[in-house]
XYZ file of C-alpha atoms in Angstrom:
475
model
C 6.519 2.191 -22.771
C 6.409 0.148 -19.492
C 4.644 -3.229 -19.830
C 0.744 -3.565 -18.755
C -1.126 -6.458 -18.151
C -4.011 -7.667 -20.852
C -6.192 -10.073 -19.233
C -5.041 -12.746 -19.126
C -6.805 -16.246 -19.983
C -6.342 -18.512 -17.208
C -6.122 -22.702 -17.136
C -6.450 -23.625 -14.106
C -3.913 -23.722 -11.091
C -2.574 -22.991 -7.498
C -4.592 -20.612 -6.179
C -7.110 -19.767 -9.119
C -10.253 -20.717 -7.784
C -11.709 -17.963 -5.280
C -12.220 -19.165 -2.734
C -15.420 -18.134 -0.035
C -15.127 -14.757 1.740
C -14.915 -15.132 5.327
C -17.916 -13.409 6.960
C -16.088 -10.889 8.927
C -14.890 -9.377 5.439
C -17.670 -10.100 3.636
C -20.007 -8.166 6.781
C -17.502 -5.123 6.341
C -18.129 -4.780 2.487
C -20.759 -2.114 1.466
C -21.323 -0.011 -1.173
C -20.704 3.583 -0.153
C -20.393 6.782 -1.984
C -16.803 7.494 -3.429
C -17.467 11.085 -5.148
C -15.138 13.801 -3.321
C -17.251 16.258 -0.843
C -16.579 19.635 -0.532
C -15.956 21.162 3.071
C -19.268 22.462 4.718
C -19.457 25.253 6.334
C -22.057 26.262 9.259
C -23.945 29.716 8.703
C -25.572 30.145 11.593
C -25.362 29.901 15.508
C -28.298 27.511 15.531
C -26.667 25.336 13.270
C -23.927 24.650 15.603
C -26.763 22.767 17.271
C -27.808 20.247 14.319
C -26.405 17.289 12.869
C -24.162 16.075 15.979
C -21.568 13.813 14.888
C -21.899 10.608 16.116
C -19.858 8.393 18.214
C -20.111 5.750 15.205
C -18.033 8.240 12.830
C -15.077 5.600 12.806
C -17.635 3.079 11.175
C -18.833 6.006 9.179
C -15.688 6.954 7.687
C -14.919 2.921 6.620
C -18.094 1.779 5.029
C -17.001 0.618 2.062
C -16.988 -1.524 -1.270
C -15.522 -4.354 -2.373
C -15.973 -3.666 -5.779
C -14.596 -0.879 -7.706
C -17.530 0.538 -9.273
C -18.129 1.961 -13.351
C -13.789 -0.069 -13.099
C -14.338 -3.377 -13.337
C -13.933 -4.821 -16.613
C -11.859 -1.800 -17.590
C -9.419 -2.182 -19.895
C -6.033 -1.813 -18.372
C -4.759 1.799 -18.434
C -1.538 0.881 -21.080
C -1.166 -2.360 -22.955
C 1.795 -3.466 -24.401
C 1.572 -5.464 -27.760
C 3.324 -9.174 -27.980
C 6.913 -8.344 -29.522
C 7.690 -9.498 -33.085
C 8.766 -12.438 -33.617
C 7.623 -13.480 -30.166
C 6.104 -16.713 -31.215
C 8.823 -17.789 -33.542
C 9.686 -20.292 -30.255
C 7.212 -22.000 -27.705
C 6.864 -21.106 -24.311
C 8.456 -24.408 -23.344
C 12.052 -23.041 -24.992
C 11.494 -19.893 -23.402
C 10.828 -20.946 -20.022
C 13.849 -23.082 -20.068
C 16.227 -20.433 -20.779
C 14.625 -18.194 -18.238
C 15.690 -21.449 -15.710
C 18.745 -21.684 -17.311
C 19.718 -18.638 -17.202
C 19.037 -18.336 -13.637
C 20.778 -20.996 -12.225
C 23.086 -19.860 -13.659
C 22.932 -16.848 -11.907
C 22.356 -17.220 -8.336
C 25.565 -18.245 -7.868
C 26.806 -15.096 -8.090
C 28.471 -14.257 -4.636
C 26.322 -10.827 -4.198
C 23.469 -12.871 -3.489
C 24.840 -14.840 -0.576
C 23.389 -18.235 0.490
C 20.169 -17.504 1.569
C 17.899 -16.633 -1.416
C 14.215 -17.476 -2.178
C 12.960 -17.590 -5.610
C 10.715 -18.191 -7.874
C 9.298 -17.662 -11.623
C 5.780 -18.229 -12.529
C 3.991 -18.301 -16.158
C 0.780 -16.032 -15.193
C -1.870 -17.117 -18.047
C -0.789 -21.187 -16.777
C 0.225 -21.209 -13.306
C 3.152 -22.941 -14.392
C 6.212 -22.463 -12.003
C 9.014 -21.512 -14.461
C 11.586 -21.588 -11.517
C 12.200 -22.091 -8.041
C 15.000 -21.842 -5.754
C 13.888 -22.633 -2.263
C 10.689 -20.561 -3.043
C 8.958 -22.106 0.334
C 11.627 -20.369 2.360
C 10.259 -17.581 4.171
C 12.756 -14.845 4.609
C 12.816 -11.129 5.875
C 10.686 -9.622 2.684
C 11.611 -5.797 3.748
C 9.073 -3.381 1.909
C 7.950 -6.146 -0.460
C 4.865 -6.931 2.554
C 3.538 -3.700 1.055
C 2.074 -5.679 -1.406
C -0.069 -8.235 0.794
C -0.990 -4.965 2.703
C -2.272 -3.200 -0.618
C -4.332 -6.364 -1.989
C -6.002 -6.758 1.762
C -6.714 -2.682 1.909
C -8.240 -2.798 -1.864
C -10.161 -5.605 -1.246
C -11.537 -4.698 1.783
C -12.169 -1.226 1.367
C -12.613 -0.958 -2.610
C -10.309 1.140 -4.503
C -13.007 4.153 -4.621
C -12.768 4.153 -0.928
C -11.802 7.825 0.820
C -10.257 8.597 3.746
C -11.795 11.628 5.831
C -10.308 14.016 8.048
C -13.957 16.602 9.980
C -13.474 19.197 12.433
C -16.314 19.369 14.594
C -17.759 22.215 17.320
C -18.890 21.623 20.593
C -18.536 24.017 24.102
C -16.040 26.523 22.737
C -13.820 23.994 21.217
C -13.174 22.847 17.118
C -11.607 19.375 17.208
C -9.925 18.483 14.587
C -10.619 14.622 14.310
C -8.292 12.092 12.069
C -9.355 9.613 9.468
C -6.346 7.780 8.845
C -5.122 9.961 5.898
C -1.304 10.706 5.137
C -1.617 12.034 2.519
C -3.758 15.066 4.135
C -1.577 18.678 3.551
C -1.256 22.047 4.644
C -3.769 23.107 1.826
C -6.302 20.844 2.752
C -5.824 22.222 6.161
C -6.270 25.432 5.009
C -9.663 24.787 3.645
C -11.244 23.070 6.083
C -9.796 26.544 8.717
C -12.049 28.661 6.127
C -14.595 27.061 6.598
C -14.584 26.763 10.544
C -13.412 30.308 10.717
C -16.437 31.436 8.287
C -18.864 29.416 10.608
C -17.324 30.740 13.875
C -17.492 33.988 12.667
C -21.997 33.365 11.540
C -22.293 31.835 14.750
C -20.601 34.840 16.886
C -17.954 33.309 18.140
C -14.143 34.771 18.405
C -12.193 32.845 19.706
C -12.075 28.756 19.993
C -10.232 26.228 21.773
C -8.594 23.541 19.587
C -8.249 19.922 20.062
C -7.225 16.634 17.772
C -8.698 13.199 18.245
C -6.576 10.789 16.791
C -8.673 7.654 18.516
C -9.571 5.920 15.453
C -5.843 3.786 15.742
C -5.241 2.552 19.174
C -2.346 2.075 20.963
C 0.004 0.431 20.288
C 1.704 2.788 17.742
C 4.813 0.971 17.398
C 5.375 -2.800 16.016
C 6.840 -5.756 16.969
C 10.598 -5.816 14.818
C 10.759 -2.190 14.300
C 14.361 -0.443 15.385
C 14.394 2.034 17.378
C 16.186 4.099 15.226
C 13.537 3.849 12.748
C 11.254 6.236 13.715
C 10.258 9.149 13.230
C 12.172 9.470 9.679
C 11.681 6.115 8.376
C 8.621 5.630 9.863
C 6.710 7.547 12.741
C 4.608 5.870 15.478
C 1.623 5.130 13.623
C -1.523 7.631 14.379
C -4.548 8.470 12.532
C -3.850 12.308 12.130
C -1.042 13.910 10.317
C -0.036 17.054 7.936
C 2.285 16.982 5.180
C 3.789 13.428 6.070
C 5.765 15.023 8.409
C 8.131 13.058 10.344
C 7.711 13.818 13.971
C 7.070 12.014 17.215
C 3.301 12.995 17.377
C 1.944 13.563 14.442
C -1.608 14.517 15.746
C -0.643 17.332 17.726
C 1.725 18.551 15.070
C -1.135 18.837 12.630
C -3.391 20.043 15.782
C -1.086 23.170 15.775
C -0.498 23.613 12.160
C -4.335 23.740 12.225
C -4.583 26.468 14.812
C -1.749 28.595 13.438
C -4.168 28.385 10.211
C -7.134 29.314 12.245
C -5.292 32.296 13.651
C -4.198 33.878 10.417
C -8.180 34.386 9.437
C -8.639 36.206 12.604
C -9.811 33.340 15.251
C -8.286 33.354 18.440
C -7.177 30.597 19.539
C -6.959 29.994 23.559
C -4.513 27.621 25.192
C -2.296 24.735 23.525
C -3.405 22.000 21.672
C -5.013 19.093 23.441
C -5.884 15.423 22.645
C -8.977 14.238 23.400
C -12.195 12.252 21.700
C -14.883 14.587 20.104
C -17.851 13.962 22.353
C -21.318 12.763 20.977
C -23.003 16.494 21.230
C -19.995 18.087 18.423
C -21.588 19.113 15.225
C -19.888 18.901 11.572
C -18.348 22.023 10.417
C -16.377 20.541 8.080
C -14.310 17.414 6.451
C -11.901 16.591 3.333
C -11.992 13.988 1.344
C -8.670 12.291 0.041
C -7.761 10.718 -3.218
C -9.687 7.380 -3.979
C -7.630 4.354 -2.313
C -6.446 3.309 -5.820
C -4.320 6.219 -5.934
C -2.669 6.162 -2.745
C -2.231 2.754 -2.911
C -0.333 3.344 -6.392
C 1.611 6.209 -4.688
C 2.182 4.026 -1.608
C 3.895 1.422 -3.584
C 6.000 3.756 -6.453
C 7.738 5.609 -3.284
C 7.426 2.530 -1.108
C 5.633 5.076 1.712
C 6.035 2.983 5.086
C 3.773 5.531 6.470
C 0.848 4.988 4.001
C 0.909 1.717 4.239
C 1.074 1.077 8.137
C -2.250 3.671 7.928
C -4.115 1.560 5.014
C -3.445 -1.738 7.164
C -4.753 0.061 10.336
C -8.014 1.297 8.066
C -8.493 -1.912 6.522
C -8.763 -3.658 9.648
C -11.720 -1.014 10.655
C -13.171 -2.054 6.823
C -13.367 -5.312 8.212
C -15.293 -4.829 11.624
C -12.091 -5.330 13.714
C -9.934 -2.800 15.768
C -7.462 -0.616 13.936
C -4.218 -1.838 15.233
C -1.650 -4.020 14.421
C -2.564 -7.760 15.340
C -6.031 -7.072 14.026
C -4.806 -5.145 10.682
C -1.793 -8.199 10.059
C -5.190 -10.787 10.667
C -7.310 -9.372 7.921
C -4.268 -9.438 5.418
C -3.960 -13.281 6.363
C -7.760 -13.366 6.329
C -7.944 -11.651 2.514
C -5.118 -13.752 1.307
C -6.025 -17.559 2.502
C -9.636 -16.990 2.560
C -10.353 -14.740 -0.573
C -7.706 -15.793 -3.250
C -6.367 -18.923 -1.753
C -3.376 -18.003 -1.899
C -1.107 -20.217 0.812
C 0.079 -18.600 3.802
C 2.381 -21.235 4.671
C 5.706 -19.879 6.521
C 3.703 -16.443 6.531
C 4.533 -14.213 9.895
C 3.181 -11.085 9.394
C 3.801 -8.115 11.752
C 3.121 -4.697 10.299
C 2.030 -3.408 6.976
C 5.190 -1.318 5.787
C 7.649 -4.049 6.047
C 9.904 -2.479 8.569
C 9.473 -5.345 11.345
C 12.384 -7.637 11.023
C 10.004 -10.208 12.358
C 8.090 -10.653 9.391
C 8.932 -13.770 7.030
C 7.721 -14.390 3.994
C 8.354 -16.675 1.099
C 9.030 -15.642 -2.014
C 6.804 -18.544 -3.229
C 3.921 -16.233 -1.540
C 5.085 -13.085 -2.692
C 4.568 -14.385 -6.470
C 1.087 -15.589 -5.547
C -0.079 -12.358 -4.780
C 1.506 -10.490 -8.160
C 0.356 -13.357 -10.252
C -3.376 -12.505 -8.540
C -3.397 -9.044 -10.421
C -2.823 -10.903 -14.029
C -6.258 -12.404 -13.554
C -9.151 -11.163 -15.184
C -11.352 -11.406 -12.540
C -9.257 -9.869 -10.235
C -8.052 -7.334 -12.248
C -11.161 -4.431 -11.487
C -9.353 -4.549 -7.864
C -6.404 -5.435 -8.125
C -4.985 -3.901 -11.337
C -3.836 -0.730 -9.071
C -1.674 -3.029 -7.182
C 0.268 -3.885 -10.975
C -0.262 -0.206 -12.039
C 1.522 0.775 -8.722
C 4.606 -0.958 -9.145
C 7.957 1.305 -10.204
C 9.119 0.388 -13.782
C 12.697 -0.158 -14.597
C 14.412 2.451 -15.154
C 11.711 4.958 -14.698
C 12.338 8.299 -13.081
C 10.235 9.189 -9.742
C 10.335 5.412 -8.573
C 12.294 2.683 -6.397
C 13.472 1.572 -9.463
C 14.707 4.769 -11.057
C 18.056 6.197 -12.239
C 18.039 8.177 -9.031
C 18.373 4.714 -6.914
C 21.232 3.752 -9.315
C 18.588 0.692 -10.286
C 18.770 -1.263 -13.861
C 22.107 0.875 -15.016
C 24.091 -2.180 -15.036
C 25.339 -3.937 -18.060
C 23.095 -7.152 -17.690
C 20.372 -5.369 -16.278
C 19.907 -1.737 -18.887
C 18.456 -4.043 -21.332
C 15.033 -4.315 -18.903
C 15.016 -0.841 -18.539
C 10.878 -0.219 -19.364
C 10.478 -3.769 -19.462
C 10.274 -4.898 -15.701
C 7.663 -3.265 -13.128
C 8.680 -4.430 -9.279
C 8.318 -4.063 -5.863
C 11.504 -3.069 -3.958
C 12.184 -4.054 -0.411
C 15.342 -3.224 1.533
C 16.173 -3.562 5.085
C 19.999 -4.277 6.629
C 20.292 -7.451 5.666
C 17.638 -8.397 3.756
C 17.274 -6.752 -0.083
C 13.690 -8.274 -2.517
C 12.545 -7.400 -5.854
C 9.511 -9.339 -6.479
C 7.274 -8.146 -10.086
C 5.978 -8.340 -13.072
C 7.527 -8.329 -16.780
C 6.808 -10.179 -20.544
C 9.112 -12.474 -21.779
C 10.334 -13.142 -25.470
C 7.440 -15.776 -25.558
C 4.941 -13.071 -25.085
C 3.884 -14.400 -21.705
C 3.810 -12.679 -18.697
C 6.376 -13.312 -15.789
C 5.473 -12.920 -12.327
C 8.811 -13.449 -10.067
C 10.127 -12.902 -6.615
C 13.525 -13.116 -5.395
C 14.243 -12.054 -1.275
C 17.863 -12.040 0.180
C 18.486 -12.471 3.460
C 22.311 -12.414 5.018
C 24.738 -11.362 1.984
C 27.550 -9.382 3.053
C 27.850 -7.481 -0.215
C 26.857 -3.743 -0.402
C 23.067 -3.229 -0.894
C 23.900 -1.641 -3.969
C 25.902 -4.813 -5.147
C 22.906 -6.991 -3.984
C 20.002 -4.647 -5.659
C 22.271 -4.996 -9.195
C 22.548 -8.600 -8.781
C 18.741 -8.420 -8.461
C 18.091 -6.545 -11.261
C 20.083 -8.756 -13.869
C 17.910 -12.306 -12.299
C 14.684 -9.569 -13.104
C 16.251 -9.003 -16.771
C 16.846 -12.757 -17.551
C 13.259 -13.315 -16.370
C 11.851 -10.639 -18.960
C 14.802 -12.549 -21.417
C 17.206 -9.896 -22.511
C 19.777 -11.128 -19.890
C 20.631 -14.514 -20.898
């Protein structure tokens, strides 16, 4: 069974004392309601003149908690028991062969010259291991992590995303709420529903529109290749179907939507459009997604760049600020220094996926957020960050058999044993997670690459056998 994380006593130590919320945060955190609501449907012509959507719905859709409700206090979803004979030797002895095993390791020429690590004890701060740990390198997909701490703080883990199509002057506009993970089915519901009230209110045929305006231009970041998009990531808007990769995902979704709306018999007139739902339109009809905890465990088990560049554009809303970029990369900074304490020195910051080749950050910082989820009073938000991470070895993950991760001599024996963040970019390969050594103890550790000219398989298996001799089965 994959480790889990007890909580954990604490003593004390870099970044354990919360620290005050900053008031644009603390403003943006309300208690909203998190229970799914079914699409509504309008039965009537003169209902098509009652409740008008306002031009607030933005701030509507991102009122949200800080706390997860009826969760905190929770006991983790798996614990794993201390192994036997774990406290046969003290942590002291095991923390010293972790270091020693290390050094010796990051020699190995895989790794290259430019490596940041670290190894923390999580119930005493204590910093097992470091190797240039203040360096701040090109992290790759490991920012996911300060982007999924920021968006569950901020926004709560109950928190839904919302996707409405409104009715006003002949036309059903089908208006984004940040949600990727929004499909063809849900689609499908919310066209029964506007093709039921179409049909109450008299009304044949309909003119279709998407507003995508909650997420502002730009839709591209600073660092990203052009040859990443649309398949590794596509410019970043607040409307999309299915994930699909294409160049504009809001009119993709706009059609799929009216192709839907056809097959139950409404016509629809003209092409697509883009443009803002006006403050007359009336609600005919809205999803719900998944509570925030769950995408955000999704987001980080597939490493979804999409997911997470549209939970750093909807945290930045949570928090009273505009949903782009700049603003979204500020409230992560914001959540991390002024929340948790946690130090943001050497921190550039540039988008939420990881993707920018601007972005540096030290591993040293990278293990200071992990080792946030092993405490207690963290752990009713953050816990979903931990319970997100791939495990070792574990099917359906970055770090499964199907990535050719953890099949490696000195790295099999931390198959179930190690749950970690993956990050890999050209040039630039992290593992930064979470595992319990022979002492008992939990681990947190980071380790980022930058420059090796080995194979980026070579480089993930060197990573994986410094992850085993953290967890102590690789020594």
């Amino acid at each position: 069974m994959p480790p889990s994380l007890p909580g954990l006593a604490t003593s004390g130590g870099r970044h354990r004392k919360p620290k005050e919320m900053s008031p644009s945060v603390r403003r943006a955190i309300v208690v909203a309601a998190t229970a799914p609501v079914a699409a509504t449907m309008l039965s009537a012509p003169s209902a098509f003149a009652t409740d008008a959507v306002s031009q607030d719905r933005a701030h509507r859709n991102v009122s949200l908690p800080s706390e997860d409700a009826g969760e905190r206090g929770d006991k983790p979803a798996f614990v794993k028991s201390v192994r036997p004979g774990a406290h046969t030797t003290g942590p002291g002895s095991v923390n010293r062969g972790i270091a020693d095993a290390l050094d010796a390791r990051i020699d190995d020429p895989r790794l290259g010259t430019d490596l940041s690590g670290v190894v923390i004890d999580a119930a005493s701060d204590e910093v097992i291991w470091d190797h240039d740990a203040a360096t701040a390198l090109m992290p790759a997909s490991n920012t996911k992590l300060a982007t999924a701490t920021a968006a569950l703080t901020v926004l709560g883990p109950g928190h839904r995303l919302t996707t409405e199509v409104v009715y006003a002057d002949g036309t059903l506009t089908l208006v984004g709420g940040g949600d990727r993970t929004l499909t063809t089915e849900d689609l499908g519901v919310l066209a029964d529903a506007a093709a039921a009230g179409l049909e109450n209110a008299g009304l044949t045929t309909v003119e279709v529109r998407v507003d995508d305006s909650l997420f502002p231009e730009p839709a591209l970041a600073t660092g990203w290749n052009a040859g990443y998009y649309p398949n590794e990531i596509a410019p970043v808007r607040s409307l999309v179907v299915d994930g699909r990769a294409v160049q504009d995902t809001a009119l993709d979704a706009g059609e799929v939507f009216a192709g839907l709306l056809a097959d139950r018999g409404v016509t629809v007139g003209g092409d697509v459009t883009r443009g803002a739902a006006g403050e007359g339109a009336v609600l005919v009809a809205e999803h719900r997604s998944e509570a925030l905890s769950t995408i955000v465990k999704h987001m980080l088990k597939v490493s979804d760049n999409n997911i997470a560049e549209s939970l750093l554009r909807t945290t930045a809303l949570g928090a009273g600020r505009t949903a782009t970029f700049e603003d979204g990369t500020a409230v992560v900074r914001d959540v991390l220094s002024g929340t948790y304490g946690v130090s943001l020195e050497n921190f550039e910051m540039y988008d939420g996926s990881g993707l920018s080749r601007a972005t540096r950050i030290p591993a040293r910082t990278l293990a200071d957020i992990l080792d946030l989820t092993t405490d207690p009073r963290h752990r009713g938000v953050l816990r979903h960050v931990s319970d997100g991470l791939p495990v070792a070895g574990e099917a359906g993950g970055t770090l499964g058999p199907e990535w050719g991760r953890f099949d490696t001599p000195d790295s099999q024996c931390a198959v179930g044993e190690v749950r970690g963040k993956t990050g890999t970019l050209t040039g630039a390969i992290a593992l930064s997670g979470i595992t319990q050594g022979k002492d008992g103890r939990w681990k947190v550790f980071s380790f980022v690459e930058n420059g090796s000219t080995a194979s980026n398989d070579d480089i993930k298996d060197a990573l994986d056998g410094l992850a085993a001799s953290v967890n102590g089965c690789n020594t």
